[in-house]
mmCIF file of C-alpha atoms in Angstrom:
data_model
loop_
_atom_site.group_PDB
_atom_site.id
_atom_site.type_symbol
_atom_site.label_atom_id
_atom_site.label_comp_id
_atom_site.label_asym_id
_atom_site.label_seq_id
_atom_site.Cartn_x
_atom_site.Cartn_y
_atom_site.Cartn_z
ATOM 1 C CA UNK K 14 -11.213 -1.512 2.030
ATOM 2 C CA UNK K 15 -9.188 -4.208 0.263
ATOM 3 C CA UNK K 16 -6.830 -4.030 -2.703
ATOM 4 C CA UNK K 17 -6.744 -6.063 -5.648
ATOM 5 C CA UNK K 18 -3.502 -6.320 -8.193
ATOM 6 C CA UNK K 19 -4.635 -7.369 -11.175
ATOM 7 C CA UNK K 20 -2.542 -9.305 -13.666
ATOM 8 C CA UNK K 21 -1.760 -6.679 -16.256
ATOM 9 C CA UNK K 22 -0.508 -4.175 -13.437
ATOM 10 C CA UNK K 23 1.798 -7.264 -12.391
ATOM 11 C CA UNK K 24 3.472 -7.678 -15.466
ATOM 12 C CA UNK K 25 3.948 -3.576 -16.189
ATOM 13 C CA UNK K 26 5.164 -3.271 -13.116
ATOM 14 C CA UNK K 27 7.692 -6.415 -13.147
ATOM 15 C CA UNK K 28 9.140 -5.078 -16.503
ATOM 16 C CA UNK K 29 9.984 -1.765 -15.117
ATOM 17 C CA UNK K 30 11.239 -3.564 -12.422
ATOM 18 C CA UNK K 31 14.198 -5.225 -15.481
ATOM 19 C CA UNK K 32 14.765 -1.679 -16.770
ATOM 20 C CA UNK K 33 15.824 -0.377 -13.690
ATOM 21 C CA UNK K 34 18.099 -3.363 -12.760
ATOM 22 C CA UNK K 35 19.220 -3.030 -15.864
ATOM 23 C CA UNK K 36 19.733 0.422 -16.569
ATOM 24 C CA UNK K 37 21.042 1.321 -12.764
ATOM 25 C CA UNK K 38 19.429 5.506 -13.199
ATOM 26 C CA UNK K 39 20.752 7.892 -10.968
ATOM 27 C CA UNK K 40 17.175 9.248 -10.528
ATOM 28 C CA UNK K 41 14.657 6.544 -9.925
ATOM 29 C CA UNK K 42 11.652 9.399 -11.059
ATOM 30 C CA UNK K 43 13.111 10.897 -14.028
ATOM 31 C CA UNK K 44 14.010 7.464 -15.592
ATOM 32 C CA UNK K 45 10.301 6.317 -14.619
ATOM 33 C CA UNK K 46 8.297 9.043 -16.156
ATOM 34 C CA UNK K 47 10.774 8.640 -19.345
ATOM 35 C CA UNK K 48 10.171 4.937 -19.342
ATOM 36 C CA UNK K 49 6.212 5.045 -18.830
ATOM 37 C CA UNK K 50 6.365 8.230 -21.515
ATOM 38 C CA UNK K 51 8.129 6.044 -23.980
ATOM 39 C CA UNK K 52 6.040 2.870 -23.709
ATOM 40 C CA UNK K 53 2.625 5.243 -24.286
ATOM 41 C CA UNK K 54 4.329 6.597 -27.300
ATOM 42 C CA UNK K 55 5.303 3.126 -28.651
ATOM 43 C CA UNK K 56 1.286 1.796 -27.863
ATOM 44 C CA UNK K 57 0.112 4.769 -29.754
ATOM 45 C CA UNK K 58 1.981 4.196 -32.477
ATOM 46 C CA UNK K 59 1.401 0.129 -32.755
ATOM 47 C CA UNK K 60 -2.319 0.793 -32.007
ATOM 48 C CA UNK K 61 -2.300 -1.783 -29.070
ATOM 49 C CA UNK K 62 -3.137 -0.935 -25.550
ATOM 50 C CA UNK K 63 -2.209 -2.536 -22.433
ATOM 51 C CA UNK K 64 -5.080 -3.076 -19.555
ATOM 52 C CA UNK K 65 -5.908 -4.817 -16.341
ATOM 53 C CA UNK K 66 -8.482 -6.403 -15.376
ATOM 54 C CA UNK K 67 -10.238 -6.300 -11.885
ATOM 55 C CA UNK K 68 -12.291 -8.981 -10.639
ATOM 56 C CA UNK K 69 -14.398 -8.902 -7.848
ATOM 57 C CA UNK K 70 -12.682 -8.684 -4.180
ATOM 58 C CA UNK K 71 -12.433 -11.955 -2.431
ATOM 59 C CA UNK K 72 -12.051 -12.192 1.246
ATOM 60 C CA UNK K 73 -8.313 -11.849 2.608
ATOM 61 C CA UNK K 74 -7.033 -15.796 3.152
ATOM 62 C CA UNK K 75 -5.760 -15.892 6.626
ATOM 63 C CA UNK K 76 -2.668 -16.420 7.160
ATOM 64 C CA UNK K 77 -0.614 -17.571 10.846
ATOM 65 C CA UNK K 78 1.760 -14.913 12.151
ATOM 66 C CA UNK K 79 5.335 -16.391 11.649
ATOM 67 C CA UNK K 80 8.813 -15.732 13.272
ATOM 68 C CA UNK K 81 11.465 -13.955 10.607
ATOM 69 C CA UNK K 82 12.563 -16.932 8.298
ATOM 70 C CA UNK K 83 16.039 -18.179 8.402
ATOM 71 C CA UNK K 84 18.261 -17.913 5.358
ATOM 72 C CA UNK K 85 19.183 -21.362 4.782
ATOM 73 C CA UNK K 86 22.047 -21.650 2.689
ATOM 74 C CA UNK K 87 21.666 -21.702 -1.329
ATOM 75 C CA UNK K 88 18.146 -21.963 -2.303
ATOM 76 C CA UNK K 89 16.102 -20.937 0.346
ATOM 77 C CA UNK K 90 12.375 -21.988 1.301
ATOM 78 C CA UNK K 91 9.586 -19.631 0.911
ATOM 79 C CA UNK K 92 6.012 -19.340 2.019
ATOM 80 C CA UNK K 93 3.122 -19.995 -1.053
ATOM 81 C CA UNK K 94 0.639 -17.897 0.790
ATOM 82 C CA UNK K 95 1.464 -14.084 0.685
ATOM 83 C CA UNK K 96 0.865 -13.167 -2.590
ATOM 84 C CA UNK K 97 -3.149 -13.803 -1.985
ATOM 85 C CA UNK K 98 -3.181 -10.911 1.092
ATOM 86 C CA UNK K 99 -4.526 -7.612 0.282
ATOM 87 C CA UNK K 100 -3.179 -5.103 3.135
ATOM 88 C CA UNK K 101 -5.459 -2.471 3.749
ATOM 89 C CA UNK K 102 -2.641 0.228 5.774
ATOM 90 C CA UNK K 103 -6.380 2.239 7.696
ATOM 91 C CA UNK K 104 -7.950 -1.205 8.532
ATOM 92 C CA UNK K 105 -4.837 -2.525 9.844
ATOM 93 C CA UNK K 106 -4.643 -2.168 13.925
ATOM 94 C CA UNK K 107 -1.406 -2.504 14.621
ATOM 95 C CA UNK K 108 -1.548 -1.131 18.462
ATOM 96 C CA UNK K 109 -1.956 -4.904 20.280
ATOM 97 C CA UNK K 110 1.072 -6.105 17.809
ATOM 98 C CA UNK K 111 4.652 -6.684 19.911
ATOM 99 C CA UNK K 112 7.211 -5.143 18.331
ATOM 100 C CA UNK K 113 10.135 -7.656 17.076
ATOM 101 C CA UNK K 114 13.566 -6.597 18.649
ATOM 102 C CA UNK K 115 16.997 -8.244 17.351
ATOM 103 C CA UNK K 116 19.349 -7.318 19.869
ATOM 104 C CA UNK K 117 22.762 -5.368 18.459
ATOM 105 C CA UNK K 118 26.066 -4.862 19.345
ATOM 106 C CA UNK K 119 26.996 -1.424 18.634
ATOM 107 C CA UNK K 120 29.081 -2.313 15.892
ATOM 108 C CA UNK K 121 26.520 -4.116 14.517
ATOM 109 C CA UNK K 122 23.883 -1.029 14.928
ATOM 110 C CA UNK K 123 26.593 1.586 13.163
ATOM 111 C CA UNK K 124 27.169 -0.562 10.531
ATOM 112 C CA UNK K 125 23.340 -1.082 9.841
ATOM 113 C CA UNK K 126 22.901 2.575 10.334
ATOM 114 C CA UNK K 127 25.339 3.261 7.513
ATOM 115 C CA UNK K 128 23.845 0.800 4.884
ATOM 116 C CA UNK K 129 20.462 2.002 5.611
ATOM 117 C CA UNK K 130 21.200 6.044 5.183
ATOM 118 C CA UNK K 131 20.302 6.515 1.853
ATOM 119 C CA UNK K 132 17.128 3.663 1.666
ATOM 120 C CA UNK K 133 14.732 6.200 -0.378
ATOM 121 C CA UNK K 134 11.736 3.782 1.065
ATOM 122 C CA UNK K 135 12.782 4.932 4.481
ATOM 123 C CA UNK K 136 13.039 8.787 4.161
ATOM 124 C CA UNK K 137 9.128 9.209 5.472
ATOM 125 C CA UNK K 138 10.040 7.910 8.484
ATOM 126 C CA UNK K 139 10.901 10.301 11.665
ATOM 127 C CA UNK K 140 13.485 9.468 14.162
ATOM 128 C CA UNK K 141 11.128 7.022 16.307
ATOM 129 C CA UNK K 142 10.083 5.081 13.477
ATOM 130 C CA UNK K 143 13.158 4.687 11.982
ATOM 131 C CA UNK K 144 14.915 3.297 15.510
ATOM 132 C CA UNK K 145 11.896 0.358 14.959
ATOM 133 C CA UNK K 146 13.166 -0.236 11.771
ATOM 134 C CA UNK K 147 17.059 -0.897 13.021
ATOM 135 C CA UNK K 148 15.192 -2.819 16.292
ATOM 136 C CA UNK K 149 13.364 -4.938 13.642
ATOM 137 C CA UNK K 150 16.036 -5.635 11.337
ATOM 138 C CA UNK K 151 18.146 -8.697 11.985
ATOM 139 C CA UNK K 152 21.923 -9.841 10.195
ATOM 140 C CA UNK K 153 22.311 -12.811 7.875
ATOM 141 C CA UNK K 154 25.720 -13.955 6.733
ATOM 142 C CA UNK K 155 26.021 -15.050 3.068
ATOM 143 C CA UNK K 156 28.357 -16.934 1.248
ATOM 144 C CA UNK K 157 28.988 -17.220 -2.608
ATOM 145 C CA UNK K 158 26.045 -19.126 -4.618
ATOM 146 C CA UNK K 159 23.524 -18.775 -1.645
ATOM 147 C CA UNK K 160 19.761 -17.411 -3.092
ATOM 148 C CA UNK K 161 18.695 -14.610 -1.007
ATOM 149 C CA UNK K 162 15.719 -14.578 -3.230
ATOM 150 C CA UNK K 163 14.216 -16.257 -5.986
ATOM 151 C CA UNK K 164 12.275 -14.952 -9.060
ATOM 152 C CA UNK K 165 8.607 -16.133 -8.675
ATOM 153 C CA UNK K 166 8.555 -17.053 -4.951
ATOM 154 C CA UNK K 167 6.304 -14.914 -2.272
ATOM 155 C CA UNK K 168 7.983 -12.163 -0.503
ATOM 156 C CA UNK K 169 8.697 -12.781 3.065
ATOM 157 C CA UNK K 170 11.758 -9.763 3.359
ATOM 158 C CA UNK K 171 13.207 -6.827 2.643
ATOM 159 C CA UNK K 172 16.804 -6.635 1.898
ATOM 160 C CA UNK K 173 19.560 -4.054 2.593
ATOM 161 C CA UNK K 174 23.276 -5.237 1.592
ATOM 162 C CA UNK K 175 26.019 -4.121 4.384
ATOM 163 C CA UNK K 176 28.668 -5.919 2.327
ATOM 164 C CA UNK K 177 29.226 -8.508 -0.529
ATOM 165 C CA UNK K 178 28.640 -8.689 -3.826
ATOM 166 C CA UNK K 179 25.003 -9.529 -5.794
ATOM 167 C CA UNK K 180 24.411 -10.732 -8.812
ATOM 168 C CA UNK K 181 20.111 -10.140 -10.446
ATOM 169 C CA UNK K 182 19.349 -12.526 -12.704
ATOM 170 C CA UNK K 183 15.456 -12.166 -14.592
ATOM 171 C CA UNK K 184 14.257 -15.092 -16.588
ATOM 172 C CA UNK K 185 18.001 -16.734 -16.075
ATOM 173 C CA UNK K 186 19.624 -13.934 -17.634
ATOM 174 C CA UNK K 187 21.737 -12.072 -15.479
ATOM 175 C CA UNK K 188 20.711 -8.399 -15.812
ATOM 176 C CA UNK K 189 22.743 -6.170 -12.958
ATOM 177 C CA UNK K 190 24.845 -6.588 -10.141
ATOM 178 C CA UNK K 191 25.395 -4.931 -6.344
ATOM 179 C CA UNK K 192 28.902 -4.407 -4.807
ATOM 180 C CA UNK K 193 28.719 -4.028 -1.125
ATOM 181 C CA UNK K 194 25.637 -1.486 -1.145
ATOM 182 C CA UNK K 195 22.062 -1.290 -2.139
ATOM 183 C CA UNK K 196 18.752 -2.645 -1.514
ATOM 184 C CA UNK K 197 15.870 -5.279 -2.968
ATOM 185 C CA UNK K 198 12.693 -6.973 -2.131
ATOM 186 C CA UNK K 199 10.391 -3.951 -0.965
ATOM 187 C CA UNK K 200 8.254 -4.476 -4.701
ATOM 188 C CA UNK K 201 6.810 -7.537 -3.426
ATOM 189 C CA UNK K 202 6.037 -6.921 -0.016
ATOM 190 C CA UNK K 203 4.190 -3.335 -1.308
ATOM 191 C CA UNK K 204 2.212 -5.042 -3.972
ATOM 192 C CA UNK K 205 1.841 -8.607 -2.733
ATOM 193 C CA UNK K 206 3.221 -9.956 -5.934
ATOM 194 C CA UNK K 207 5.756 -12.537 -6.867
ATOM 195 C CA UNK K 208 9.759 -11.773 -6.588
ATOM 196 C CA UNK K 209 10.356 -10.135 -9.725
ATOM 197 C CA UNK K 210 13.710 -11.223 -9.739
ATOM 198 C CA UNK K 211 16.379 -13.603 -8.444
ATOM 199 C CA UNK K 212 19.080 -12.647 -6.349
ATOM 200 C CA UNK K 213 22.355 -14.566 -5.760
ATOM 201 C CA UNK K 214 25.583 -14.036 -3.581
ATOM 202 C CA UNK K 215 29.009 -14.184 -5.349
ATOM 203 C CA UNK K 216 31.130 -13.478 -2.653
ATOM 204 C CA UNK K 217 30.925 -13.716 1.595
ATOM 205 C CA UNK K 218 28.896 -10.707 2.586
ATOM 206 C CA UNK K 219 26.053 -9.446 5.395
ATOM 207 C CA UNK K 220 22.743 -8.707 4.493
ATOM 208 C CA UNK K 221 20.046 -6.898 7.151
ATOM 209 C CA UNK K 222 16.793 -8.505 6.671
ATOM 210 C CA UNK K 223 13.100 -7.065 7.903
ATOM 211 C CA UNK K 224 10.427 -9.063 8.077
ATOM 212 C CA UNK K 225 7.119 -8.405 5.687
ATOM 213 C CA UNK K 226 5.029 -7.504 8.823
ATOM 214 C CA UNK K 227 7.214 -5.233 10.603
ATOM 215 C CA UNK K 228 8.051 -3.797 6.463
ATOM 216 C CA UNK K 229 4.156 -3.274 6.709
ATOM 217 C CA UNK K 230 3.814 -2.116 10.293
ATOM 218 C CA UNK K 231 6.311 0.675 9.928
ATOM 219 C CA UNK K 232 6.875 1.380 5.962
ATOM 220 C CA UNK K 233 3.655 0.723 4.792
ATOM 221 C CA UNK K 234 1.544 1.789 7.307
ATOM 222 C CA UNK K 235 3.360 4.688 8.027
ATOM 223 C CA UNK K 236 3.693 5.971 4.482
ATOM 224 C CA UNK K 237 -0.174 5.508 4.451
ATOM 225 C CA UNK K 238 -0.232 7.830 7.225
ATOM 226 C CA UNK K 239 2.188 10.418 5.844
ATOM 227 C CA UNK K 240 0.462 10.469 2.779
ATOM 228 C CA UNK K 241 -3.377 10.862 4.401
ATOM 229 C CA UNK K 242 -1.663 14.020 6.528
ATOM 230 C CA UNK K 243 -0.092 15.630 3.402
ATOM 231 C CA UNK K 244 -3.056 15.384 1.524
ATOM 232 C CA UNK K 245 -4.862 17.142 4.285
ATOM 233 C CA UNK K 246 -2.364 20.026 4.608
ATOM 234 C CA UNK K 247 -2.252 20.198 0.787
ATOM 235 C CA UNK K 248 -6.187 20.384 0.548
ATOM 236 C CA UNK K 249 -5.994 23.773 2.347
ATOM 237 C CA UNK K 250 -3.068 25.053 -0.592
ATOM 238 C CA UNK K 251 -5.734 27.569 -2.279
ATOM 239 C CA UNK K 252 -2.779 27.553 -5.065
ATOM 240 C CA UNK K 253 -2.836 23.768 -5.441
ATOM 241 C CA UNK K 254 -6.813 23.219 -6.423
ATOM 242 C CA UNK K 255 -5.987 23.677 -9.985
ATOM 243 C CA UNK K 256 -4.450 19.788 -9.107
ATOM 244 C CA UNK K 257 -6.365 16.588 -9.920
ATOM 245 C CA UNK K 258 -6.914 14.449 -6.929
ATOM 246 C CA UNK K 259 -4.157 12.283 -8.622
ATOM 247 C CA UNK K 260 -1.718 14.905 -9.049
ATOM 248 C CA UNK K 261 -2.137 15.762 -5.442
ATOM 249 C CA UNK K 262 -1.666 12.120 -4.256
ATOM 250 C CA UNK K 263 1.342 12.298 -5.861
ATOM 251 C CA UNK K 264 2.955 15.529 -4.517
ATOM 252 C CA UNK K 265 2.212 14.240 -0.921
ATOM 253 C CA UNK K 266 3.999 11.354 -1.449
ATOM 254 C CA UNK K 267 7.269 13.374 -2.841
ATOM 255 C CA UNK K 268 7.289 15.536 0.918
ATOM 256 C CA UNK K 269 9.609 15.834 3.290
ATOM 257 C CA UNK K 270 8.616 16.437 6.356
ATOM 258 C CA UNK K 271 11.676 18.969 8.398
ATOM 259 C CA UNK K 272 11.876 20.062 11.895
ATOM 260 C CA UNK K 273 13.174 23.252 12.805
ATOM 261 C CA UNK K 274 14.190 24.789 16.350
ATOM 262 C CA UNK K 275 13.189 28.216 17.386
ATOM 263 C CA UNK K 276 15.144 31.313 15.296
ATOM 264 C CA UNK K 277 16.712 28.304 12.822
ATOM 265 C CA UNK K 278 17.670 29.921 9.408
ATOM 266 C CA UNK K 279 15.424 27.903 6.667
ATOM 267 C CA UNK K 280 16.355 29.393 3.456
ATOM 268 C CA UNK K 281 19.452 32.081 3.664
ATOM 269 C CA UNK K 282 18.658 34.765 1.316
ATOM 270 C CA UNK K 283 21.144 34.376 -1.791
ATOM 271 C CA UNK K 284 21.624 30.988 -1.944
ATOM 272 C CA UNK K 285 20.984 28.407 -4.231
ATOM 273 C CA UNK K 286 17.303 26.861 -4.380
ATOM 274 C CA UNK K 287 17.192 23.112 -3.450
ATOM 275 C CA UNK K 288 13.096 23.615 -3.115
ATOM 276 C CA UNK K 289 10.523 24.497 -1.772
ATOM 277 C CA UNK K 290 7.900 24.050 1.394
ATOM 278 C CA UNK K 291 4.656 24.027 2.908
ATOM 279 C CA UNK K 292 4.285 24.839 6.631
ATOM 280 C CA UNK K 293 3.119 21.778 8.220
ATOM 281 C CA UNK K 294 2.976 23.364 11.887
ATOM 282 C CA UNK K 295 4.154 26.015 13.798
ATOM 283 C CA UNK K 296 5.303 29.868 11.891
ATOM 284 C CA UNK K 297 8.074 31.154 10.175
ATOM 285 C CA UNK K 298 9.103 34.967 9.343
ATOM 286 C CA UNK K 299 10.413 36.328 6.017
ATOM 287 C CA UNK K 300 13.302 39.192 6.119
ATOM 288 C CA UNK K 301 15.399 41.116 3.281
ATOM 289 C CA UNK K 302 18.199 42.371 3.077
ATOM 290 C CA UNK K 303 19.109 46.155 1.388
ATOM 291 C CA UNK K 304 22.100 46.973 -0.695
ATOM 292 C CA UNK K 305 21.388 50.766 -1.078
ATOM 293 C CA UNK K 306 20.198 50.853 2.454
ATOM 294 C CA UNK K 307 22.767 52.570 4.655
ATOM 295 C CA UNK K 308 22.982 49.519 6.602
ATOM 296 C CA UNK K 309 23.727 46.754 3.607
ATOM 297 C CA UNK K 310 23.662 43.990 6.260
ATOM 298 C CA UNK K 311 20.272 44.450 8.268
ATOM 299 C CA UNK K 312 17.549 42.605 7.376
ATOM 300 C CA UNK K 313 13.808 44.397 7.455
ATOM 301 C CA UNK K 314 10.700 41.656 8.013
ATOM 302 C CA UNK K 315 8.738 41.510 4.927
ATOM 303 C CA UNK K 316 6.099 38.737 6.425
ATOM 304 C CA UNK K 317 4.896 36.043 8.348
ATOM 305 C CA UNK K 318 3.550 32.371 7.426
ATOM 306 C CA UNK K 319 1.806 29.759 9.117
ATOM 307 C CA UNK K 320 0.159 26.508 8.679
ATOM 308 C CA UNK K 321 -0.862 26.047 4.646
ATOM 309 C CA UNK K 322 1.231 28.464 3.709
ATOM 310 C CA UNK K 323 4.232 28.090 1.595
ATOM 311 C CA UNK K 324 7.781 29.295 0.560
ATOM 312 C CA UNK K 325 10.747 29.091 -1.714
ATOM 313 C CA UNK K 326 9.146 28.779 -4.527
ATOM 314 C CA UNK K 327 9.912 32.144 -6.215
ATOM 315 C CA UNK K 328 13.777 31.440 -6.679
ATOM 316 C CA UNK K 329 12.671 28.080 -8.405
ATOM 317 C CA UNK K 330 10.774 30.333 -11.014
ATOM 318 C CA UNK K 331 12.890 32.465 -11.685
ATOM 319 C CA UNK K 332 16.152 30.685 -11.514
ATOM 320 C CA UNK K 333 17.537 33.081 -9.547
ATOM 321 C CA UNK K 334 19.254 32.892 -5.684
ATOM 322 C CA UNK K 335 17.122 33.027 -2.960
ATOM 323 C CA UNK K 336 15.618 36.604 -2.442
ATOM 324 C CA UNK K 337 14.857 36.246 0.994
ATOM 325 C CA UNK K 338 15.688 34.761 4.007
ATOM 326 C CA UNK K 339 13.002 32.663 6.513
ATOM 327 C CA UNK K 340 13.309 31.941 9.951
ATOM 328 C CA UNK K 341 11.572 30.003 12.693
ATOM 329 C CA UNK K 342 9.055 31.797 15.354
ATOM 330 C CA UNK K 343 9.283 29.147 18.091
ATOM 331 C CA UNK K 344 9.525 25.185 16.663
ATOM 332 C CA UNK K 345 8.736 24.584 13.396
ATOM 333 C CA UNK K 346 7.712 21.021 11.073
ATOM 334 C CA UNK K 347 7.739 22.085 7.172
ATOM 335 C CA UNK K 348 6.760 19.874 4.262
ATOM 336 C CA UNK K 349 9.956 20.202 1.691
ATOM 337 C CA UNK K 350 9.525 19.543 -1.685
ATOM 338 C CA UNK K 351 13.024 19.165 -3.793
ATOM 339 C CA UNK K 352 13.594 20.955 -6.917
ATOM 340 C CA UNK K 353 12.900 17.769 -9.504
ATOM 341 C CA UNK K 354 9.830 17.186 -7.741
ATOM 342 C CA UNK K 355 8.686 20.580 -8.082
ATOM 343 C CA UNK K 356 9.322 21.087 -11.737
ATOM 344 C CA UNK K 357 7.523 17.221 -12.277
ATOM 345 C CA UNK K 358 4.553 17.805 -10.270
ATOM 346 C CA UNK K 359 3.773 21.527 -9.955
ATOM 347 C CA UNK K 360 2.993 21.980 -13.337
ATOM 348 C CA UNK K 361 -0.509 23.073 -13.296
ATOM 349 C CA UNK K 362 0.107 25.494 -10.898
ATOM 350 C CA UNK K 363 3.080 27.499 -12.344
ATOM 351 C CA UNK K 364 0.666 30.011 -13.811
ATOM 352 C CA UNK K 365 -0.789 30.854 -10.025
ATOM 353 C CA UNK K 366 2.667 30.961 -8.528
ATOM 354 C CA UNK K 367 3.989 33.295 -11.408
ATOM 355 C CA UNK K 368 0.453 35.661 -10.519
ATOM 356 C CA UNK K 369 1.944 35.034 -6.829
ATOM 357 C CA UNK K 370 5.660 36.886 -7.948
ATOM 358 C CA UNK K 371 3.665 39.960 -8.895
ATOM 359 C CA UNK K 372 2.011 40.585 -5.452
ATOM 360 C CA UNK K 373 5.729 39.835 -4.111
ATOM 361 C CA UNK K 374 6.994 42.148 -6.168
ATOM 362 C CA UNK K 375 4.452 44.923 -5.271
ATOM 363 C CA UNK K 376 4.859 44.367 -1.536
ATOM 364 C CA UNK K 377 8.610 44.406 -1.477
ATOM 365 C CA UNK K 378 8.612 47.923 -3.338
ATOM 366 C CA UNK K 379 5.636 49.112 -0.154
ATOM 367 C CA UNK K 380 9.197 48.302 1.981
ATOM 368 C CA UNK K 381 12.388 49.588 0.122
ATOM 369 C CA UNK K 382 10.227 51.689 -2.702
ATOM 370 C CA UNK K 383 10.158 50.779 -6.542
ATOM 371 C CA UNK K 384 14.335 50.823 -6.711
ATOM 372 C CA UNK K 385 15.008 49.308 -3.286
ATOM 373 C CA UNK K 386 14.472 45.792 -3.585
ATOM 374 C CA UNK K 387 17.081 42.903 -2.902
ATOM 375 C CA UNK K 388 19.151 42.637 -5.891
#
């Protein structure tokens, strides 16, 4: 199936891409449902609304394979064609495509490691398909007034700064700035729309560059993929039906997916919740400690979970430490959902989880009686 972008979902999203040069948020979702809250609000209240229109789909234009482009110094050349693909992640058979590998020193491949550590379009990638992403990536030098991209022009990278400073201009008007981190260009290789901004070195620095079909091979594609599996696991959630389709979309792309080793400690009963998580494979035991017990320290199984099951979520209720601890039974892969996430998205189902503390509640006083419970 092909994707369209139509013109009015071009434009929203190119003005949220200003506000967040602009504004520089600490957290990306928080500033996005604020900004998208505010803008409904302000189209209420003017009586105007703001719609796309689709058209009907066209065939994909073909377009040649093409090495990685070299940065040429200032303004750089671009291709015209990109912008009228539609990339279809399922249709795309990727298993006959050669993998692109820049050879490294290992300087080069610690320093890339670094600047890429924190790339929040990388974190659904495992081990194996993040190595493709440092094979893929290659090093440009950059001096000051060279255009690493250009408002307007067809996406052929991605961008992650190892050093150097950035300036963003939008419209001509300079509207943020990078100092020797950060990242830029993924919006128009995920959409297939137009740079939404122009980029311009002020100092010498080193950019990492990956090339929009390897960005689609392993980000894209792969994201598809994670998505499609957590939507799967989530389907079998019994607590999680109350969630439009939408809603449950969204929640698989905010996972995690964690691997655990046989008898590893999950959650340590008493500490702080960071979130929560859905067993993806594999089983996990839950065990309590006793204070009134005559042995404070030993911990008494209270269950097991397994595949569609899920934990952690009662301290995030309640506000409270963690009242249990869980531990692997032989390798484990969980689904982790962070705390902001789970207050954002989980909504719907708070009234079901809350039901859920209850039944806790009664089967932890079957163990240590009605006054025995962890405190």
């Amino acid at each position: 199936m092909n994707f369209e972008i139509p013109p009015g979902l071009t434009d929203l999203l190119q003005d949220f891409t200003v506000a967040v040069l602009r504004e520089k948020p600490d957290d990306l979702t928080e500033f996005a449902a604020n900004y998208f809250t505010k803008l409904q609000e302000a189209n209420v209240k003017s009586g105007s609304k703001r719609g796309v229109t689709f058209s009907e789909p066209d065939a994909a234009d073909d377009v040649d394979d093409e090495p990685p482009p070299e940065i040429a110094r200032q303004r750089m050349t671009r291709r015209k064609s990109v912008c009228a693909e539609r990339y279809d992640p399922e249709a795309d058979d990727d298993s006959n495509d050669k993998k692109v590998v820049f050879p490294k020193t290992d300087e080069q491949r610690t320093r890339l490691a670094a600047a890429v550590e924190k790339i929040l379009i990388f974190r659904a990638l495992d081990k194996q398909q993040m190595q493709e992403v440092l094979d893929a990536m290659f090093e440009k030098k950059t001096t000051d007034g060279d255009h690493i991209i250009d408002q307007g022009d067809d996406g052929d990278n991605f961008y992650v700064i190892d050093s150097g400073k950035f300036d963003i201009f939008v419209g001509g008007n300079k509207v943020g700035a990078y100092d020797g981190a950060g990242s830029f260009g993924e919006l128009a290789l995920m959409y297939n729309t137009p740079r939404a901004a122009t980029i311009v070195a002020t100092s010498p620095g080193a950019i990492w560059a990956l090339d929009r079909k390897s960005f689609r091979r392993i980000v894209l594609k792969n994201a598809a993929k994670k998505r499609k599996m957590y939507e799967t696991l989530l389907d079998g959630v019994s607590m999680l039906k109350s969630l439009e389709p939408y809603e449950r979309m969204n929640l698989a792309d905010a996972l995690v997916s964690k691997t655990y080793s046989d008898g590893d400690c999950i959650i340590k009963q008493g500490a702080e919740a960071d979130g929560c998580y859905f067993i993806e494979e594999g089983t996990v035991r839950i065990a309590m400690t006793n204070k009134k017990a005559d042995d404070p320290t030993k911990e008494m199984e209270v269950a097991r979970l397994s595949r569609g099951q899920y934990f952690g979520e009662l301290a995030l209720l309640t506000n409270n430490p963690r009242a249990a601890s869980v531990y692997t039974v032989g390798e484990c892969r969980c689904a982790f959902l962070d705390v902001n996430a789970f207050e954002r998205l989980l909504g719907p189902c708070m009234d079901i989880m809350k039901r859920n503390i209850e039944h806790y509640d009664e089967e932890v006083n079957k163990l240590f009686g009605s006054q025995g419970g962890p405190k």
